[in-house]
PDB file of C-alpha atoms and ligand atoms in Angstrom:
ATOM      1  CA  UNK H 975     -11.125  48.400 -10.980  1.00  0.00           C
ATOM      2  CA  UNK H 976      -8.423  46.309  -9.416  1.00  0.00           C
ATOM      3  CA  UNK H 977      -6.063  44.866 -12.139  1.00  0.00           C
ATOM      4  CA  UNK H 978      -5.947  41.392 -11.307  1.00  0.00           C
ATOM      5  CA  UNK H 979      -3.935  38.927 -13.758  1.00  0.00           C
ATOM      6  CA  UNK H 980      -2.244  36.431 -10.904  1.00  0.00           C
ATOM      7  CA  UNK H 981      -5.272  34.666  -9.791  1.00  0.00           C
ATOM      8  CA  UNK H 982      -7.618  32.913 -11.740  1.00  0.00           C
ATOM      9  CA  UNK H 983     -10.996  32.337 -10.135  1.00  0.00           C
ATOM     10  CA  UNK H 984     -11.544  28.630 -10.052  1.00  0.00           C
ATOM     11  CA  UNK H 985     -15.584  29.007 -10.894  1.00  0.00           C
ATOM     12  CA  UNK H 986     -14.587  31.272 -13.931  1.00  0.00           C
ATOM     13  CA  UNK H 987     -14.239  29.242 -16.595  1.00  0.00           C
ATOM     14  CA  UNK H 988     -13.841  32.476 -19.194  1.00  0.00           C
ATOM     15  CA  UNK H 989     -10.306  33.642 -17.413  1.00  0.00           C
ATOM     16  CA  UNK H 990      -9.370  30.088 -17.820  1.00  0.00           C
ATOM     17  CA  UNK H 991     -10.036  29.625 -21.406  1.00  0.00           C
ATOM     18  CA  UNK H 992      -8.167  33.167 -21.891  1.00  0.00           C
ATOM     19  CA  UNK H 993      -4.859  31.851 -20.424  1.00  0.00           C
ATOM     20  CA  UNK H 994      -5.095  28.204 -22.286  1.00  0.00           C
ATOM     21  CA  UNK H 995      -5.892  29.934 -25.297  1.00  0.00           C
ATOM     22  CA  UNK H 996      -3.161  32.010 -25.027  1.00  0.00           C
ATOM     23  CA  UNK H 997      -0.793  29.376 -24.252  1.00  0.00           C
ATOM     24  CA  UNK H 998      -2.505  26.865 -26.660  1.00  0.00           C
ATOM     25  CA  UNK H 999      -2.217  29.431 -29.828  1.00  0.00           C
ATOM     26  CA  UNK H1000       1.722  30.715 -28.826  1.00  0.00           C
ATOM     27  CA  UNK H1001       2.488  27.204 -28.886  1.00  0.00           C
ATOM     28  CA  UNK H1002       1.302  26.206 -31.916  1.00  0.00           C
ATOM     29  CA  UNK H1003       2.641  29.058 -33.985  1.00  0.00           C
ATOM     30  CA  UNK H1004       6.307  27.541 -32.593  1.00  0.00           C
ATOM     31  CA  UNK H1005       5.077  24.655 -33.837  1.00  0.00           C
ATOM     32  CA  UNK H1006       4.302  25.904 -37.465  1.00  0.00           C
ATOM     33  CA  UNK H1007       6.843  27.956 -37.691  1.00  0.00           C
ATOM     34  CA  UNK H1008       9.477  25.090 -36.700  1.00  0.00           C
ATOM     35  CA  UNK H1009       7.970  22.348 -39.052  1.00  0.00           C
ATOM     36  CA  UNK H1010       8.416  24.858 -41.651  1.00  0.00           C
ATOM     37  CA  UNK H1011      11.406  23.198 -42.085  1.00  0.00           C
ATOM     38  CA  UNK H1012      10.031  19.565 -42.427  1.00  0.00           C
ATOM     39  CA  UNK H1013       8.036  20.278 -45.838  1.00  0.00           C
ATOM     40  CA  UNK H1014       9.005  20.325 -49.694  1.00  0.00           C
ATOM     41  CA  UNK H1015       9.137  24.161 -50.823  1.00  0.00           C
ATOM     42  CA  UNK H1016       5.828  24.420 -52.288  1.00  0.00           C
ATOM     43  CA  UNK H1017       4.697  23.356 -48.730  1.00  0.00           C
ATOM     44  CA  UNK H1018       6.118  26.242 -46.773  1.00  0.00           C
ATOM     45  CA  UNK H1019       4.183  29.076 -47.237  1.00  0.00           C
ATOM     46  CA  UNK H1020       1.159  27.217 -46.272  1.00  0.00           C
ATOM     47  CA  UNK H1021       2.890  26.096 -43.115  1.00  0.00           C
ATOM     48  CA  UNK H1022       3.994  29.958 -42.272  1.00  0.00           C
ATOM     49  CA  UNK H1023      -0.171  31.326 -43.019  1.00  0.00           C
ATOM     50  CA  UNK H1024      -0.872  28.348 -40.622  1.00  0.00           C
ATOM     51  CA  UNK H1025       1.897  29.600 -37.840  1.00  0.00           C
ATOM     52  CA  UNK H1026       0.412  33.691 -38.956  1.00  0.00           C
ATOM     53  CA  UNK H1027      -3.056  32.333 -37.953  1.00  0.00           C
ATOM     54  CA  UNK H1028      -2.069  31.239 -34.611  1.00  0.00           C
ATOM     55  CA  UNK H1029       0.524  33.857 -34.518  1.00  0.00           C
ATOM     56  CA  UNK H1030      -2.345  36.763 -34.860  1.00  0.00           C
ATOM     57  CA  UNK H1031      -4.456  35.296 -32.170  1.00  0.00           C
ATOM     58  CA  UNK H1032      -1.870  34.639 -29.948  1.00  0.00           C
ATOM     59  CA  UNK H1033      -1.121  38.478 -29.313  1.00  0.00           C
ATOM     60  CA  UNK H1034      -4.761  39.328 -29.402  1.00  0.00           C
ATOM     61  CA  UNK H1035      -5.613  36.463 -26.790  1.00  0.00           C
ATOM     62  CA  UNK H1036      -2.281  38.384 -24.563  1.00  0.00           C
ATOM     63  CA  UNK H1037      -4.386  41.897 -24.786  1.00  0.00           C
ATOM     64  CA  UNK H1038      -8.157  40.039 -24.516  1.00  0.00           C
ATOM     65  CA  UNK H1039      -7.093  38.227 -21.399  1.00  0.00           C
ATOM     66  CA  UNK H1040      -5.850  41.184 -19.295  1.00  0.00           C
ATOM     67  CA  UNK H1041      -8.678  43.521 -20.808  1.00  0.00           C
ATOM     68  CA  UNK H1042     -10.744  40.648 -19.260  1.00  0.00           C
ATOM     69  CA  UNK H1043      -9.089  39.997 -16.455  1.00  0.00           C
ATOM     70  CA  UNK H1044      -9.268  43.979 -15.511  1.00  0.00           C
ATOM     71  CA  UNK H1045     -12.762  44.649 -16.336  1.00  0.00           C
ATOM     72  CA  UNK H1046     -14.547  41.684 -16.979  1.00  0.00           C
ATOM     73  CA  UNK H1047     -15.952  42.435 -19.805  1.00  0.00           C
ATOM     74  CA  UNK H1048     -15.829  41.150 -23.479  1.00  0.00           C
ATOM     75  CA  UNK H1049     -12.995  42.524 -25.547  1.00  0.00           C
ATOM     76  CA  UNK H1050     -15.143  43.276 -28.533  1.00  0.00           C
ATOM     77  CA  UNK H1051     -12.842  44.962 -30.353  1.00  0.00           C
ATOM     78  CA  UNK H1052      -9.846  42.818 -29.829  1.00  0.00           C
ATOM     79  CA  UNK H1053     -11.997  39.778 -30.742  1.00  0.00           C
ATOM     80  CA  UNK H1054     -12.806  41.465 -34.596  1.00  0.00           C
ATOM     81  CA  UNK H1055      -9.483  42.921 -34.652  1.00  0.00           C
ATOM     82  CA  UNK H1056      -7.994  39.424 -34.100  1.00  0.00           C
ATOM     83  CA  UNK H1057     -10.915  37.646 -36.606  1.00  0.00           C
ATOM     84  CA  UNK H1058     -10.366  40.627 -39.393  1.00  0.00           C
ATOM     85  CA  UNK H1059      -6.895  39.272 -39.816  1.00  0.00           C
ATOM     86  CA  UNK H1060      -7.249  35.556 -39.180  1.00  0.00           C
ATOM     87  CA  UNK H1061     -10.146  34.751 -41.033  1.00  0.00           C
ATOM     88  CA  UNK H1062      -9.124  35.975 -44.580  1.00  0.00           C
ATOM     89  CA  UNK H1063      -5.589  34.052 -43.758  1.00  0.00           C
ATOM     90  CA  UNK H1064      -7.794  30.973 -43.881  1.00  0.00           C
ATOM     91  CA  UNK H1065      -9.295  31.717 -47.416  1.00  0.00           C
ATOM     92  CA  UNK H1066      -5.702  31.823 -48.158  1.00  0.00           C
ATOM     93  CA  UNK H1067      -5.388  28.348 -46.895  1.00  0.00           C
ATOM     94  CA  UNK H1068      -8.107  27.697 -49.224  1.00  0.00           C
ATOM     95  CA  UNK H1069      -6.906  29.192 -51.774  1.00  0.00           C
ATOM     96  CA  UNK H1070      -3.064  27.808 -51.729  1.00  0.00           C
ATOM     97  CA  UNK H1071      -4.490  24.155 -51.352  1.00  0.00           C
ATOM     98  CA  UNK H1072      -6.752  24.561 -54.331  1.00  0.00           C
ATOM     99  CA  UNK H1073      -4.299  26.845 -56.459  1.00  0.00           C
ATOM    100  CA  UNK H1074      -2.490  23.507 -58.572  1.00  0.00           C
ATOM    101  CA  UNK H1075      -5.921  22.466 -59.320  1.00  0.00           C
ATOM    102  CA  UNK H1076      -6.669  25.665 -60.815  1.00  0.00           C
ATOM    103  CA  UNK H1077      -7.824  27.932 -58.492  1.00  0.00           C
ATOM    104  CA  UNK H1078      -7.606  32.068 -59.667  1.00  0.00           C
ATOM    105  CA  UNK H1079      -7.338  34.602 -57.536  1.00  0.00           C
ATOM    106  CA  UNK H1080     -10.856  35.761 -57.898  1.00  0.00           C
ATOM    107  CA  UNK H1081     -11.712  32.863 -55.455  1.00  0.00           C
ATOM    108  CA  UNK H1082      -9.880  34.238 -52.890  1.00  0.00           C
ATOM    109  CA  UNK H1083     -11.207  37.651 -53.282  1.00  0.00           C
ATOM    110  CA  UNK H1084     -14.795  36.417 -53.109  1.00  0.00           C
ATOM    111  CA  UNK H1085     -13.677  34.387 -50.237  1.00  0.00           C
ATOM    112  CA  UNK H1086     -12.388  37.776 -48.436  1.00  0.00           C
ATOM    113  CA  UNK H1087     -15.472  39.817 -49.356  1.00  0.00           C
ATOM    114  CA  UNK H1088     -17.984  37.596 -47.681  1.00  0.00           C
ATOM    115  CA  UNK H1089     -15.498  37.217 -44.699  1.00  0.00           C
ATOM    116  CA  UNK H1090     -15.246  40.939 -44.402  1.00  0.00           C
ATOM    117  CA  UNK H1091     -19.190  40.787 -44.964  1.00  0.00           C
ATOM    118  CA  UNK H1092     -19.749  38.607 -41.920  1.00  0.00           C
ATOM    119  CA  UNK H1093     -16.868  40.130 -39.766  1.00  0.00           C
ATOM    120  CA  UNK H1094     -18.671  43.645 -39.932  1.00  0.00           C
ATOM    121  CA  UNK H1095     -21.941  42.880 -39.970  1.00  0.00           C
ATOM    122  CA  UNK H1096     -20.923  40.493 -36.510  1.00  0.00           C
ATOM    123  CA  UNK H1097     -19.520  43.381 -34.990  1.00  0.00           C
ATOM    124  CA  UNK H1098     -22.014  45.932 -35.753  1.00  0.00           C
ATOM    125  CA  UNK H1099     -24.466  43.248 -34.029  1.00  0.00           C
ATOM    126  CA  UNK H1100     -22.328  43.122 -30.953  1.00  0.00           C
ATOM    127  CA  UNK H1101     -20.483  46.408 -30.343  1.00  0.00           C
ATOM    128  CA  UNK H1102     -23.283  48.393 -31.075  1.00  0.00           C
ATOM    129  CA  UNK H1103     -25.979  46.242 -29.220  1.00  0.00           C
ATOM    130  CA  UNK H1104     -28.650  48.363 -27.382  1.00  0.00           C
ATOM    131  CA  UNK H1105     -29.700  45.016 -25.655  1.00  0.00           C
ATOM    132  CA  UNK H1106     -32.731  44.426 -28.016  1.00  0.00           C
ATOM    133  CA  UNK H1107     -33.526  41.427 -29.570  1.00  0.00           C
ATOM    134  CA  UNK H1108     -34.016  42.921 -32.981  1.00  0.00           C
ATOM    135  CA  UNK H1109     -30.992  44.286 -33.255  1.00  0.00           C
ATOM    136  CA  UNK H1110     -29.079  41.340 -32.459  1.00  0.00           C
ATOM    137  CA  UNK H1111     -30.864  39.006 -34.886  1.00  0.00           C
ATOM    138  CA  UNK H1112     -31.122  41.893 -37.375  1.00  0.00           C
ATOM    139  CA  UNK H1113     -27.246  41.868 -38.125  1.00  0.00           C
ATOM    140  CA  UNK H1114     -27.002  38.566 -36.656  1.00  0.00           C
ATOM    141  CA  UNK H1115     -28.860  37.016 -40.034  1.00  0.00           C
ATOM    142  CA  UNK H1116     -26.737  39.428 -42.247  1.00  0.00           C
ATOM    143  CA  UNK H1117     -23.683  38.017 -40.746  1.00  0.00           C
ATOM    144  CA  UNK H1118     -24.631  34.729 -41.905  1.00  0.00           C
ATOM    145  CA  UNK H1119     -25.464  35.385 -45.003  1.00  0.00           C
ATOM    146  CA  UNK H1120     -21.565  35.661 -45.740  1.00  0.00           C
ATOM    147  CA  UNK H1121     -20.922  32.686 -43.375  1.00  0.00           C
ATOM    148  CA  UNK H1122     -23.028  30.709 -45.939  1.00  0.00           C
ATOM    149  CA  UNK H1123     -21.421  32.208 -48.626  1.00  0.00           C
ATOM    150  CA  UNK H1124     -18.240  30.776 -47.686  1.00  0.00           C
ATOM    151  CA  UNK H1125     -19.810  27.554 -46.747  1.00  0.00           C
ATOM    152  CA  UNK H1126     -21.359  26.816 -49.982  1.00  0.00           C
ATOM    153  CA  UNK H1127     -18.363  27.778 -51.431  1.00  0.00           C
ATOM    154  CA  UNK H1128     -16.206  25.215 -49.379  1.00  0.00           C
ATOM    155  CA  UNK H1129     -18.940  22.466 -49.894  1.00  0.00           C
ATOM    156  CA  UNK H1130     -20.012  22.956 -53.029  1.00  0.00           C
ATOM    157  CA  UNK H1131     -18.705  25.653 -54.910  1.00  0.00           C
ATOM    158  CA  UNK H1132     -15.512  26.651 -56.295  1.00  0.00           C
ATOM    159  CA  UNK H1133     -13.209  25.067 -53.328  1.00  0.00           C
ATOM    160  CA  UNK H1134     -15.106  21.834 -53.710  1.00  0.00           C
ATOM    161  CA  UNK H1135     -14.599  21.492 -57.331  1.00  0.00           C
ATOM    162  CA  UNK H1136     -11.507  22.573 -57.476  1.00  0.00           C
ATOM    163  CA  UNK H1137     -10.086  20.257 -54.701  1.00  0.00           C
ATOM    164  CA  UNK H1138     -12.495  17.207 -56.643  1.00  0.00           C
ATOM    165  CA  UNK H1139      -9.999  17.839 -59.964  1.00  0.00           C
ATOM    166  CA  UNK H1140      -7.384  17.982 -58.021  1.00  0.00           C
ATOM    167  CA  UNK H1141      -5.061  14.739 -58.696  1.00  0.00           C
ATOM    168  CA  UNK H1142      -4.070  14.002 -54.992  1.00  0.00           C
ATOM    169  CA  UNK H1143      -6.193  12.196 -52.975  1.00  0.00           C
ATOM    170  CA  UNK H1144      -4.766  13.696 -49.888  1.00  0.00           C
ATOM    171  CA  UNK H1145      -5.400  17.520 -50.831  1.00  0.00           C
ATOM    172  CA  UNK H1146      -9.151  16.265 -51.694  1.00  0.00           C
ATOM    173  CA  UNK H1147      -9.500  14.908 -47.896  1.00  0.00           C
ATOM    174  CA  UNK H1148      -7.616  17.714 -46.400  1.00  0.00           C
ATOM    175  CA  UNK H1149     -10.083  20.131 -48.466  1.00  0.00           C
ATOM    176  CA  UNK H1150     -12.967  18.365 -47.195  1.00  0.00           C
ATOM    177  CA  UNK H1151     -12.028  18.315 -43.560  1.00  0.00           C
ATOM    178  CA  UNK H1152     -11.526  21.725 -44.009  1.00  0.00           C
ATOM    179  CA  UNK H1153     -15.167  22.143 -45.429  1.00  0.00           C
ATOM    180  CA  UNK H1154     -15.870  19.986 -41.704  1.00  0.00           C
ATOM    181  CA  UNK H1155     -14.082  22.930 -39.814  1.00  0.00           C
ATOM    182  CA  UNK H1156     -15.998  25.701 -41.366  1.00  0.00           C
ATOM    183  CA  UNK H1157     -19.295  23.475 -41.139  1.00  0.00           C
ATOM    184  CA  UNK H1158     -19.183  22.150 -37.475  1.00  0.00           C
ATOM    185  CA  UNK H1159     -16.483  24.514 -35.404  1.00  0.00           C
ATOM    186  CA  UNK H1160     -17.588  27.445 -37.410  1.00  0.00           C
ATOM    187  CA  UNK H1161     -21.008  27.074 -36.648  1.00  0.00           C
ATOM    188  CA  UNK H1162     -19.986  27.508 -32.818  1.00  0.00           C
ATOM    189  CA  UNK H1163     -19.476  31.638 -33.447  1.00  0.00           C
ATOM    190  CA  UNK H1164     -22.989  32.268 -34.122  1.00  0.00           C
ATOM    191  CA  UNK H1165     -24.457  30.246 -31.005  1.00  0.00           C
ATOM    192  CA  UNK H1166     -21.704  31.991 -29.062  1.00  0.00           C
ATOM    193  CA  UNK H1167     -23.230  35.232 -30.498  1.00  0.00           C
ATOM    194  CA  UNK H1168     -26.848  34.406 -29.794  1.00  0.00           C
ATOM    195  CA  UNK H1169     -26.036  34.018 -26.500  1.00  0.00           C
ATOM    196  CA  UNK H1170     -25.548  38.176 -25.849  1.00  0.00           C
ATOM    197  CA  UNK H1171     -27.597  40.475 -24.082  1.00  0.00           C
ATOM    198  CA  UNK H1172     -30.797  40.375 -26.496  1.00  0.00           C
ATOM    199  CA  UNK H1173     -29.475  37.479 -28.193  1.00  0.00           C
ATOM    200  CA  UNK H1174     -32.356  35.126 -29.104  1.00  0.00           C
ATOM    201  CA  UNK H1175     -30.301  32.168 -27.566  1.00  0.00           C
ATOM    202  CA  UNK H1176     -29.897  34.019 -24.271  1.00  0.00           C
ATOM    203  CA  UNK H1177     -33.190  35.395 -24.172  1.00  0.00           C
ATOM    204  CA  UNK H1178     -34.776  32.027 -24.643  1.00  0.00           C
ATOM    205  CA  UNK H1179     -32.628  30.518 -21.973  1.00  0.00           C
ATOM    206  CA  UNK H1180     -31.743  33.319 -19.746  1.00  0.00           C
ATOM    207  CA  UNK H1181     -27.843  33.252 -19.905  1.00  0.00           C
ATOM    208  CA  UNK H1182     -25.596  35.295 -18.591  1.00  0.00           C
ATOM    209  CA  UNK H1183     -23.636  37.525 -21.487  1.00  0.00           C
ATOM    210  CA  UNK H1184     -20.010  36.930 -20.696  1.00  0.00           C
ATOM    211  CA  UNK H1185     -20.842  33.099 -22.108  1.00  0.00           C
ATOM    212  CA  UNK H1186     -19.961  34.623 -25.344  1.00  0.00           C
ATOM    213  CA  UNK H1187     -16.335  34.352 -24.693  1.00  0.00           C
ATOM    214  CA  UNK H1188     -15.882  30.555 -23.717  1.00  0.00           C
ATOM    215  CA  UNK H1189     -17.826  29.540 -26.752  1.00  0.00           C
ATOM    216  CA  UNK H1190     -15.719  32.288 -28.727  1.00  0.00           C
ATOM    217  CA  UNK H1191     -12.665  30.969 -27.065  1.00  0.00           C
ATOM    218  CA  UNK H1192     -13.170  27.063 -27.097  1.00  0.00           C
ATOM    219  CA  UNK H1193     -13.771  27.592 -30.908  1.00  0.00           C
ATOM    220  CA  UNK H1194     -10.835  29.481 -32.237  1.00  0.00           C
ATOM    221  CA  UNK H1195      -8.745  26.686 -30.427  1.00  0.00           C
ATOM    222  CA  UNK H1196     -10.546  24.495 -32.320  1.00  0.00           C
ATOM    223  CA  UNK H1197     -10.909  26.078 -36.039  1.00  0.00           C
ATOM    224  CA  UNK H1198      -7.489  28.249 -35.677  1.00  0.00           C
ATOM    225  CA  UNK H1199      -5.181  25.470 -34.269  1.00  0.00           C
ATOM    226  CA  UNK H1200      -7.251  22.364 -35.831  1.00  0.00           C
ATOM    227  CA  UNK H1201      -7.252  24.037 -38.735  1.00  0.00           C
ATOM    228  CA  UNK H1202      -3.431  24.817 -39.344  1.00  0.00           C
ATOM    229  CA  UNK H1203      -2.909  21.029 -38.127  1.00  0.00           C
ATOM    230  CA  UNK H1204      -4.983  19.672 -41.278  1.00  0.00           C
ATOM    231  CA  UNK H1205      -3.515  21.812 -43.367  1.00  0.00           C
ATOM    232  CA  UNK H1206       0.596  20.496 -41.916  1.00  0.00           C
ATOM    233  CA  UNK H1207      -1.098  16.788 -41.995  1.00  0.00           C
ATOM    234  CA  UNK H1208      -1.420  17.413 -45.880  1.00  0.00           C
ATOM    235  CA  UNK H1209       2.043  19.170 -46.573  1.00  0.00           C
ATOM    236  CA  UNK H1210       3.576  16.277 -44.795  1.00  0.00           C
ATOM    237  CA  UNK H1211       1.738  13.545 -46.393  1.00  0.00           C
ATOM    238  CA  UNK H1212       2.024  15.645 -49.449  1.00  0.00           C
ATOM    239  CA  UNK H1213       5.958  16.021 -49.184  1.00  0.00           C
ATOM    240  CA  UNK H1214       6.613  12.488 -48.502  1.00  0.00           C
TER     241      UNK H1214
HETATM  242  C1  LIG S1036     -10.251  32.380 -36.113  1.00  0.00           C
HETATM  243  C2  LIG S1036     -11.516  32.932 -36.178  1.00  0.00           C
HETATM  244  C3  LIG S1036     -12.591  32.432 -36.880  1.00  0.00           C
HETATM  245  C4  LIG S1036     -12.501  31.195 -37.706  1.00  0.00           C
HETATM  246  C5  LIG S1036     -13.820  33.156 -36.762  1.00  0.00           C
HETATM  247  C6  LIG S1036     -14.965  32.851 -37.357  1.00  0.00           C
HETATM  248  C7  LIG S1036     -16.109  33.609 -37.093  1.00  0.00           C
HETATM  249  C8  LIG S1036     -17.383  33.345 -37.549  1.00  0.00           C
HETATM  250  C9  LIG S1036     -17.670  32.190 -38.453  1.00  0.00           C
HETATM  251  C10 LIG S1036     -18.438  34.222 -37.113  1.00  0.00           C
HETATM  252  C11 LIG S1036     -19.711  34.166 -37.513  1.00  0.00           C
HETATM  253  C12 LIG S1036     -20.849  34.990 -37.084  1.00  0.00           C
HETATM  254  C13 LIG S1036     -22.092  34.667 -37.612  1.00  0.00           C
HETATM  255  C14 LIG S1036     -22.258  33.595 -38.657  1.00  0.00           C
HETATM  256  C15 LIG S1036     -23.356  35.331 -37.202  1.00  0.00           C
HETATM  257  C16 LIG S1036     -23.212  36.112 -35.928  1.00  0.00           C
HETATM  258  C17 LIG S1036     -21.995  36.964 -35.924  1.00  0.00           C
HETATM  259  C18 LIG S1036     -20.696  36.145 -36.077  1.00  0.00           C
HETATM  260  C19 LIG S1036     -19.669  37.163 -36.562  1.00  0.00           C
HETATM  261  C20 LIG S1036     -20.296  35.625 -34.701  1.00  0.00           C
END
């Protein structure tokens, strides 16, 4: 297969969202990494797990993009690889913001587990995918069983709490936006993912299977740049 990384298609929207992602998440870990310098102490590791976050993806989008762009295919692997590291760096997030309120480290390990949970059981569903139906909603529905782990958690459980005794109005905000994040632009993964060869989305609608990566893509811009952008809002604010 012809390598072909200088021209875009215009009617493939995919190839685009691989280059703007790219660009998107480079730029923002600049970004981070820069305004490092703009927050009180306490502030700054937050600031460099936000800049990590879009860091991470950054180098993964550089590999996904070409492995795209060359065979057209998803980049499975790259995607979990990518999602392994980022997603426990925003229980971290979590965890720092909720941390003078209280939080112990038991929090974040929970957090972790049913990340790691979700993350395998995901991949399971989509690298080993024999096209069927059942097998997709199968691990699809065990996947989301740590999705709502970390949901109720965020909502409800020990983030929400925590951030609720918290004495600063703008980490209980930022906490709750945060809850938004994982509610809303979390929520776009596993319509992404139903929209697979055999996933119940696709086989209701009859899409085509490379879908998976714009939803994929237009939702890490959204949770893994929106994200760290909440979380500088507050450590501004916060060092004021
Ligand atoms: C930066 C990357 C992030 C925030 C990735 C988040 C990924 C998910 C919330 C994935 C969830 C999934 C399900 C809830 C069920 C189907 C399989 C997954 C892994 C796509």
């Amino acid at each position: 297969m012809l390598l072909n990384i200088l021209t875009i298609p215009k009617d493939d929207p995919v190839a685009f969202t691989f280059f703007t992602g790219y660009m998107a998440m480079l730029a923002a870990s600049v970004f981070f990494f820069f305004e490092r310098g703009s927050v009180d102490k306490k502030w700054k590791l937050s600031l460099l797990i936000s800049g990590l976050i879009t860091g991470i993806a950054a180098v993964h989008y550089f590999y996904m993009r070409d492995y795209y762009m060359a065979t057209g295919d998803n980049p499975t692997a790259l995607r979990y690889i990518d999602w392994t590291l980022t997603v426990p760096l925003m229980c971290v997030e979590f965890y720092l913001l909720t941390k003078a309120a209280g939080a112990k480290s038991s929090l974040l390990w929970k957090l972790i587990l049913a990340s790691a949970w979700m993350l395998i059981a995901g991949y399971i569903g989509e690298a080993f995918s024999d096209g069927s139906t059942g097998h997709s909603v199968q691990w699809g529905v065990l996947s989301t069983l740590g999705y709502i782990y970390i949901l109720y958690t965020a909502w409800f459980g020990e983030v929400a709490q925590l951030a609720e005794k918290s004495n600063s109005t703008t980490v209980k905000n930022g906490v709750r936006t945060l809850a938004w994040f994982v509610l809303v632009g979390w929520s776009i993964y596993p319509i992404g993912y139903m929209c697979m060869d055999g996933g119940w989305l696709n086989t209701m609608l009859g899409w085509e299977s490379s879908n998976i990566d714009l939803w994929y893509n237009i939702a890490d811009a959204i949770n893994k740049i929106g994200f760290g952008l909440v979380v500088y809002n507050i450590a501004i604010k916060e060092s004021e």
